[in-house]
PDB file of C-alpha atoms in Angstrom:
ATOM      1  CA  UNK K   1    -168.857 -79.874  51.699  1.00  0.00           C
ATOM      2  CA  UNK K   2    -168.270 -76.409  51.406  1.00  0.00           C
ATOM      3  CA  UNK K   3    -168.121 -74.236  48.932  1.00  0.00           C
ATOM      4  CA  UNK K   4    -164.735 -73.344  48.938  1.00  0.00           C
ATOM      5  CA  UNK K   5    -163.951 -76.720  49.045  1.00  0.00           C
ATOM      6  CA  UNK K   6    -165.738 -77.478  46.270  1.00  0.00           C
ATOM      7  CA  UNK K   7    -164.245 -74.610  44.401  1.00  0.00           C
ATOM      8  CA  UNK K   8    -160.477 -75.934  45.347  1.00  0.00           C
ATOM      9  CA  UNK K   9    -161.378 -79.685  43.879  1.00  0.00           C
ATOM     10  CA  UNK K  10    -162.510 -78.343  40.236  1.00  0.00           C
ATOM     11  CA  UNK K  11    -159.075 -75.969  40.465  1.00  0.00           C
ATOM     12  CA  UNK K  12    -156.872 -79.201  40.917  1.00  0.00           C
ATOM     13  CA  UNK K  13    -158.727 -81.041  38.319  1.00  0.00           C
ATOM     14  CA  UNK K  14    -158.786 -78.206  35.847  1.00  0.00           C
ATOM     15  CA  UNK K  15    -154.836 -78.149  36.539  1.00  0.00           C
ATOM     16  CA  UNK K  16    -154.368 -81.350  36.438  1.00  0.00           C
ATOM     17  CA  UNK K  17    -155.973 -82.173  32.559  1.00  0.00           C
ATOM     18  CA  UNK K  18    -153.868 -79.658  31.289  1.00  0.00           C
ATOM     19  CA  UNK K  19    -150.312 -81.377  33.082  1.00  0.00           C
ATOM     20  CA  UNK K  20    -151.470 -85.034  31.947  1.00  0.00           C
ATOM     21  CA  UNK K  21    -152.418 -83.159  27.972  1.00  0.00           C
ATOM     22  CA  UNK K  22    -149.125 -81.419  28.255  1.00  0.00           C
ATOM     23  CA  UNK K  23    -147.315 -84.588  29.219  1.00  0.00           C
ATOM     24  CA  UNK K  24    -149.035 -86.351  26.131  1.00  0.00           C
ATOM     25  CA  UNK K  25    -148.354 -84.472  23.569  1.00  0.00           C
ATOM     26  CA  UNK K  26    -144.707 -84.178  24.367  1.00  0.00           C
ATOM     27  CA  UNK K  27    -144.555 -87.896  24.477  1.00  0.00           C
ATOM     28  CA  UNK K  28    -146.191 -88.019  21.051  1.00  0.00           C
ATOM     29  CA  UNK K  29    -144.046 -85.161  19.502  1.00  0.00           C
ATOM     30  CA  UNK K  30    -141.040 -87.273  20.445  1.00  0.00           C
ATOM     31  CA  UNK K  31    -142.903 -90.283  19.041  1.00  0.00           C
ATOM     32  CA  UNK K  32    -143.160 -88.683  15.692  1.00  0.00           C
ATOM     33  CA  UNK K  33    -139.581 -89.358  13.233  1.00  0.00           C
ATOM     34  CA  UNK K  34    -138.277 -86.287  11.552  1.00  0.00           C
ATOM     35  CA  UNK K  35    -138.612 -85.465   8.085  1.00  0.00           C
ATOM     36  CA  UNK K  36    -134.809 -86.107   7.262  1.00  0.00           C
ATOM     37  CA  UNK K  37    -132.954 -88.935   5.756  1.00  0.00           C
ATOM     38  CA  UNK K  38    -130.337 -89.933   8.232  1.00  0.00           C
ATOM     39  CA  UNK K  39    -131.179 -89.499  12.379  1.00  0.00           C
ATOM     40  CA  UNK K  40    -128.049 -89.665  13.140  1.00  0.00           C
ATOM     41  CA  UNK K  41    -125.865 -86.645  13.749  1.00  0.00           C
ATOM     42  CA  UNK K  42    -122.902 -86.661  11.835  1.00  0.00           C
ATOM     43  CA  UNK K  43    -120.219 -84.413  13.284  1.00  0.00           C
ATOM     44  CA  UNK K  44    -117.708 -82.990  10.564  1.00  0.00           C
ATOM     45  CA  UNK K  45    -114.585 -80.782  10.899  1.00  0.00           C
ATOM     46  CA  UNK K  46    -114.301 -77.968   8.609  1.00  0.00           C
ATOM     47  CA  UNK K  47    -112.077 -78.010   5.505  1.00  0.00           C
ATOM     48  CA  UNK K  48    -108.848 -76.554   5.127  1.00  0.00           C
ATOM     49  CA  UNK K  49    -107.541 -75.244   2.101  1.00  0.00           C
ATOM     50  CA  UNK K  50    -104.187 -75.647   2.532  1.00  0.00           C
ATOM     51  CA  UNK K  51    -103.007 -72.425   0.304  1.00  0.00           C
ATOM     52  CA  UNK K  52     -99.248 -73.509  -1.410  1.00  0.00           C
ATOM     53  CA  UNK K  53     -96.032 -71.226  -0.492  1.00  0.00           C
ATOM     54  CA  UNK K  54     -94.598 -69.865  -3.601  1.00  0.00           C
ATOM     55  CA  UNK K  55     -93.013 -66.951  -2.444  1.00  0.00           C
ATOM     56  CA  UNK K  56     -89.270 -66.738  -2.344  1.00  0.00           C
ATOM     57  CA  UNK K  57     -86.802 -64.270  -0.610  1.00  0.00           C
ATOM     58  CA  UNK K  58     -82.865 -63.753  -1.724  1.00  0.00           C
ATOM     59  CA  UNK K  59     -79.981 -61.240  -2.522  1.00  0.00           C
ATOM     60  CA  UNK K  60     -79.661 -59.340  -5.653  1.00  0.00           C
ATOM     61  CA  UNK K  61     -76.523 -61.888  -6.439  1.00  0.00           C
ATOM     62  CA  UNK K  62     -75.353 -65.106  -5.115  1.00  0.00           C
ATOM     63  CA  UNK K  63     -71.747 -64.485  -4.865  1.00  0.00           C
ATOM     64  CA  UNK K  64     -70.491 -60.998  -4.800  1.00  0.00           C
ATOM     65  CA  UNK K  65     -66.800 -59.665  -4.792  1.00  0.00           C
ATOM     66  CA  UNK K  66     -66.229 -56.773  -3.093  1.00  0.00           C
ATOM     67  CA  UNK K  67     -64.011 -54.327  -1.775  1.00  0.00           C
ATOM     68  CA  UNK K  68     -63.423 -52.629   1.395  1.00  0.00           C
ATOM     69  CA  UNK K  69     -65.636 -49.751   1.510  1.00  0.00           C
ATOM     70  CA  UNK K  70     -69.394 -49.390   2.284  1.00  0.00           C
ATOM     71  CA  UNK K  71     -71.963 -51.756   0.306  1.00  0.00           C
ATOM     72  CA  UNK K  72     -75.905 -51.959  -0.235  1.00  0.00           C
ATOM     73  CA  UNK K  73     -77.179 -55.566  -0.831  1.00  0.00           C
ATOM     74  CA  UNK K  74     -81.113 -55.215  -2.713  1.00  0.00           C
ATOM     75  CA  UNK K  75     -83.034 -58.371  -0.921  1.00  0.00           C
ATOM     76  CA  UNK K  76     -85.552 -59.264  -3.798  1.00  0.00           C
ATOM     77  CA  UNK K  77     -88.898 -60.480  -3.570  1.00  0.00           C
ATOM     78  CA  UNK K  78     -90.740 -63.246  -5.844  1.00  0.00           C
ATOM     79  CA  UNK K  79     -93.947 -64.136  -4.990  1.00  0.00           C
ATOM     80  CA  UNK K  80     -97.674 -65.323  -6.869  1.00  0.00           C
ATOM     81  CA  UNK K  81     -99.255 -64.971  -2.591  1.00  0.00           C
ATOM     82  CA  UNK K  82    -100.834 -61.498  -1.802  1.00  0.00           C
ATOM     83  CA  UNK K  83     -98.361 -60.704   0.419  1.00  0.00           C
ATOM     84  CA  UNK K  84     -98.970 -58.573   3.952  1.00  0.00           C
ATOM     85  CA  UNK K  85     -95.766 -58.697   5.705  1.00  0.00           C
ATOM     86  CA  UNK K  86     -92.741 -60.091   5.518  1.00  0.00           C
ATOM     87  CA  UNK K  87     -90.017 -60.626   8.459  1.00  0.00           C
ATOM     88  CA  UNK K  88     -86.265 -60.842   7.656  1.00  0.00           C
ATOM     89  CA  UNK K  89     -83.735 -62.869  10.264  1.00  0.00           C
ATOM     90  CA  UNK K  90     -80.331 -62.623   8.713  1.00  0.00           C
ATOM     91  CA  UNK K  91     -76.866 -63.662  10.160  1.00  0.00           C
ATOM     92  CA  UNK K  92     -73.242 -62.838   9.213  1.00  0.00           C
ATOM     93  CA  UNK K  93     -69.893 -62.803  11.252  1.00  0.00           C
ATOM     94  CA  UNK K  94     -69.529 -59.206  12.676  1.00  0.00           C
ATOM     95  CA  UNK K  95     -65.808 -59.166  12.366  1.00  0.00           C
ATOM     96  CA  UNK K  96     -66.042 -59.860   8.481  1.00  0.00           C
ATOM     97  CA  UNK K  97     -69.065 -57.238   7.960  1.00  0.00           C
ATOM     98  CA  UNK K  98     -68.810 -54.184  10.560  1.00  0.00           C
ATOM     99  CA  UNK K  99     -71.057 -51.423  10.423  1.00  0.00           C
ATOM    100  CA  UNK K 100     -73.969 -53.406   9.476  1.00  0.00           C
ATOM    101  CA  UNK K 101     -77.626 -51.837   8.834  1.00  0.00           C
ATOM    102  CA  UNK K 102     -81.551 -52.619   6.718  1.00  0.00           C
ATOM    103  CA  UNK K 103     -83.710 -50.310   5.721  1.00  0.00           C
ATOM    104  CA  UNK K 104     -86.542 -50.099   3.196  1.00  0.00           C
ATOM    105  CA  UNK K 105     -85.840 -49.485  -0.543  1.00  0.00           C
ATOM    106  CA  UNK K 106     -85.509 -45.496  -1.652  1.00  0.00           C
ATOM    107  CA  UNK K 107     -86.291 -47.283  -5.121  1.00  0.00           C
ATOM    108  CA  UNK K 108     -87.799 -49.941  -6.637  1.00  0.00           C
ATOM    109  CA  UNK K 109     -89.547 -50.997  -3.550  1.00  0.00           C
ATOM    110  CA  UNK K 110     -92.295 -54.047  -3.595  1.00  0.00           C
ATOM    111  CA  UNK K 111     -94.437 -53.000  -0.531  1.00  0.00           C
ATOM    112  CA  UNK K 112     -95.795 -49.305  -0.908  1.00  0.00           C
ATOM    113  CA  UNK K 113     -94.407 -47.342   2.115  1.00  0.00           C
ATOM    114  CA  UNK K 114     -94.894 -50.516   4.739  1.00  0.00           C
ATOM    115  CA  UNK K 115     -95.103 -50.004   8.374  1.00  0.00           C
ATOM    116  CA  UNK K 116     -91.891 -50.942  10.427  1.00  0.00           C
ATOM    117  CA  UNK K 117     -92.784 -53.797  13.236  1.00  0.00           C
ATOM    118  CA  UNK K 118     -89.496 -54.473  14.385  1.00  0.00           C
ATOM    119  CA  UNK K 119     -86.251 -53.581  13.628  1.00  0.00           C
ATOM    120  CA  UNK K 120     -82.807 -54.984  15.414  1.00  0.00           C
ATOM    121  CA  UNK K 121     -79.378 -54.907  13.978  1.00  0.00           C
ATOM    122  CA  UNK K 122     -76.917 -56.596  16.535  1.00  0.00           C
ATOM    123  CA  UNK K 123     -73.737 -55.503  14.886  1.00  0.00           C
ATOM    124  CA  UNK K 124     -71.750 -57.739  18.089  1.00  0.00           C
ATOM    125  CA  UNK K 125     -73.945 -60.770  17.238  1.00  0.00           C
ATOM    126  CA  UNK K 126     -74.129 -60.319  13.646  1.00  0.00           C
ATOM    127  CA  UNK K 127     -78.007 -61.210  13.589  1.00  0.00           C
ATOM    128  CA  UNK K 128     -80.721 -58.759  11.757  1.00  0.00           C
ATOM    129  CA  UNK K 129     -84.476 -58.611  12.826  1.00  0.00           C
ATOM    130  CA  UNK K 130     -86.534 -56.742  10.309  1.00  0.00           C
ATOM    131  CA  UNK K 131     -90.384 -56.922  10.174  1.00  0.00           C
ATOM    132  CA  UNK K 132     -92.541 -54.733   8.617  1.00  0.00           C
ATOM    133  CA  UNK K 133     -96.098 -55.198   6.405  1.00  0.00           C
ATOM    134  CA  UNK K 134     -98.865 -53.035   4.916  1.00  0.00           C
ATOM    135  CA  UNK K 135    -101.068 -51.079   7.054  1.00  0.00           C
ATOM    136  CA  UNK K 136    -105.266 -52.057   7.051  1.00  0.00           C
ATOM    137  CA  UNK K 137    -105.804 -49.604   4.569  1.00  0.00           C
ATOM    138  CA  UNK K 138    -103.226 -50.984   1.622  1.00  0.00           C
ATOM    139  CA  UNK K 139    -104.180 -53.818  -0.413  1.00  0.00           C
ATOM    140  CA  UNK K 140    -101.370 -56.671  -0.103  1.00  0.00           C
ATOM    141  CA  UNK K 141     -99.311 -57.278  -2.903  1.00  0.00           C
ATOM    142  CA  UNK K 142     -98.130 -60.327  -5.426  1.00  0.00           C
ATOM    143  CA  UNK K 143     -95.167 -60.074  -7.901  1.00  0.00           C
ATOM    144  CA  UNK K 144     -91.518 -59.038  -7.636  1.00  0.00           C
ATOM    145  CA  UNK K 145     -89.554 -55.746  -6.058  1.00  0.00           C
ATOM    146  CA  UNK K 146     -87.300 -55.184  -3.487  1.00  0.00           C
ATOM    147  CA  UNK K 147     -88.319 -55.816   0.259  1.00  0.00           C
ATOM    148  CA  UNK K 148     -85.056 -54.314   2.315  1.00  0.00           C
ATOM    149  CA  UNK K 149     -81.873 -52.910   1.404  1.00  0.00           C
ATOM    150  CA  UNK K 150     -78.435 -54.829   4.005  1.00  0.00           C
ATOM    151  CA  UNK K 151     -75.665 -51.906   3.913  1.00  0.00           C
ATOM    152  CA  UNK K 152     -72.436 -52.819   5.637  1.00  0.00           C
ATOM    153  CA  UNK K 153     -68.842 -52.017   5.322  1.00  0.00           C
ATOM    154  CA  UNK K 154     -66.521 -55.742   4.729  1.00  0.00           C
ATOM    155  CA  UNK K 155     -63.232 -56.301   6.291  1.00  0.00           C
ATOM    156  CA  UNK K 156     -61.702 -59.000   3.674  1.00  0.00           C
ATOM    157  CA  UNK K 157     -58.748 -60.119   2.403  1.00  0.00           C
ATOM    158  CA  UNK K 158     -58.072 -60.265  -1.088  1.00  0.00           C
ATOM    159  CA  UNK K 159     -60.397 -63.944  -2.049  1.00  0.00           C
ATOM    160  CA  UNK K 160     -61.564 -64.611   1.668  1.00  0.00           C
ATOM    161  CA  UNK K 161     -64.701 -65.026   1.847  1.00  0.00           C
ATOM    162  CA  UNK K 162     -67.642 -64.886   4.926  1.00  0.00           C
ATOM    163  CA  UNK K 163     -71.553 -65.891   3.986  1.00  0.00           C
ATOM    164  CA  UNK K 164     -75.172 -63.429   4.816  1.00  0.00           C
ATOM    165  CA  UNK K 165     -77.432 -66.052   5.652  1.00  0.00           C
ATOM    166  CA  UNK K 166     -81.461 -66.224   6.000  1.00  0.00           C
ATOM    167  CA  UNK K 167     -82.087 -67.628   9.304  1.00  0.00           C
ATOM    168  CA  UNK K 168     -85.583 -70.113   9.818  1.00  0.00           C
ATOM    169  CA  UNK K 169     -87.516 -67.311  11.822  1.00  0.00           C
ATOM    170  CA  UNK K 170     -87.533 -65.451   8.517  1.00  0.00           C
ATOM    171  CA  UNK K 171     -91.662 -65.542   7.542  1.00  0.00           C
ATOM    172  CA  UNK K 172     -93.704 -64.050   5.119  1.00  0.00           C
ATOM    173  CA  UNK K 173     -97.612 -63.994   5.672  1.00  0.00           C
ATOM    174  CA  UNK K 174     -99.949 -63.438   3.059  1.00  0.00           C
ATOM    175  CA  UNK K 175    -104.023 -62.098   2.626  1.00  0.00           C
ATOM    176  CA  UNK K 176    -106.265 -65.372   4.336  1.00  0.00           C
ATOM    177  CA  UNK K 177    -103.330 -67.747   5.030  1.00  0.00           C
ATOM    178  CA  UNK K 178    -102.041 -68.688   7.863  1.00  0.00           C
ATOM    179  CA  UNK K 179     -98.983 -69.825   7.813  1.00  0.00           C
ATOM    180  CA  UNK K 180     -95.720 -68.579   6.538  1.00  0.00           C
ATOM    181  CA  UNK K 181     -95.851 -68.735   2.292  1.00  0.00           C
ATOM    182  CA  UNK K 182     -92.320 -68.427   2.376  1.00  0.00           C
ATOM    183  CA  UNK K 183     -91.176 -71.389  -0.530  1.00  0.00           C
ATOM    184  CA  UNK K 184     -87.642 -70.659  -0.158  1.00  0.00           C
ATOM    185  CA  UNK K 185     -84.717 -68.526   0.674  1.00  0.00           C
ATOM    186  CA  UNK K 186     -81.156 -67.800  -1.236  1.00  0.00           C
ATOM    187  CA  UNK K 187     -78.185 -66.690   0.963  1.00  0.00           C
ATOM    188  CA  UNK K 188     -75.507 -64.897  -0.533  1.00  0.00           C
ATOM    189  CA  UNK K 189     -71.238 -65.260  -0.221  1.00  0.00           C
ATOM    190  CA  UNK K 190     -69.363 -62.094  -0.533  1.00  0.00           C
ATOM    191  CA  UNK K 191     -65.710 -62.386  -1.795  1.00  0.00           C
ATOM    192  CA  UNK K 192     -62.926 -59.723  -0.856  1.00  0.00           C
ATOM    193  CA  UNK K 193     -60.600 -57.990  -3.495  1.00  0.00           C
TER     194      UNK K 193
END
């Protein structure tokens, strides 16, 4: 034999101990039980803190008489979340409230100077979209104030009567929640004089 041969024989064998060693200690390593109590995997789905709604939304009164001429209705505020925005979807009958219009508080307001989202009066419809909410650099906000100001001019007779109503859409979201944390809403019934 030659040397080359030779040479090529003690290569393969070389190469060969260190598969079969490799082989064995994997098979050992697998052997050997791990230094837990229980094997078995366990798979577990993360826990939800369900966080309760305890905010509530409503107008300044329940039941207001008024006369024909322009009005401002204060929607109020009540709430122990840390609020971040709030959306208001409010209907009325446009022939019984013309001229209808929200806008944020000029007083008394419960969200410091809160960026407008969306904003749709449909005075033919008489449906109100109004979202707005703090901007990243405000802290949200828990207690009670003022979140939009309804202005509208009434077209009554003397004891008729026509309702402003919160519609389901109407949300509030709060700091790590998320769902709506809206408890409740109040509508309102406005009386001519």
């Amino acid at each position: 034999m030659s040397k080359k041969t030779l040479g090529l024989i003690a290569v393969l064998l070389v190469l060969a101990s260190v598969l079969i060693f490799v082989a064995v200690s994997q098979k050992k390593a697998q052997e050997q039980p791990l230094n837990t109590v229980n094997t078995q995997q366990v798979a577990t789905s993360p826990t939800v803190v369900k966080v309760p709604a305890t905010t509530t939304l409503a107008f300044s009164s329940i039941s207001l008489p008024v006369t024909n001429t322009p009005q401002q209705f204060p929607i109020t505020i009540n709430s122990s979340n840390e609020v971040t925005a709030i959306q208001l979807e409010l209907t009325f009958d446009p022939l019984k409230l013309t001229n209808a219009s929200i806008a944020q508080p000029v007083t008394d307001a419960f969200l410091d100077k809160p960026t407008e989202l969306l904003k749709n009066v449909d005075i033919k419809k008489g449906r109100i979209t109004y979202a707005f909410g703090i901007s990243p650099s405000q802290n949200p906000k828990k207690g009670t104030g003022t979140v939009a100001v309804l202005s509208f001019t009434p077209k009554l007779n003397p004891g008729e009567q026509t309702k402003i109503s919160f519609l389901p859409k109407t949300l509030v979201t709060a700091l790590g929640v998320n769902e709506s944390v809206l408890k409740s809403t109040t509508n309102t019934t406005i009386t001519g004089q």
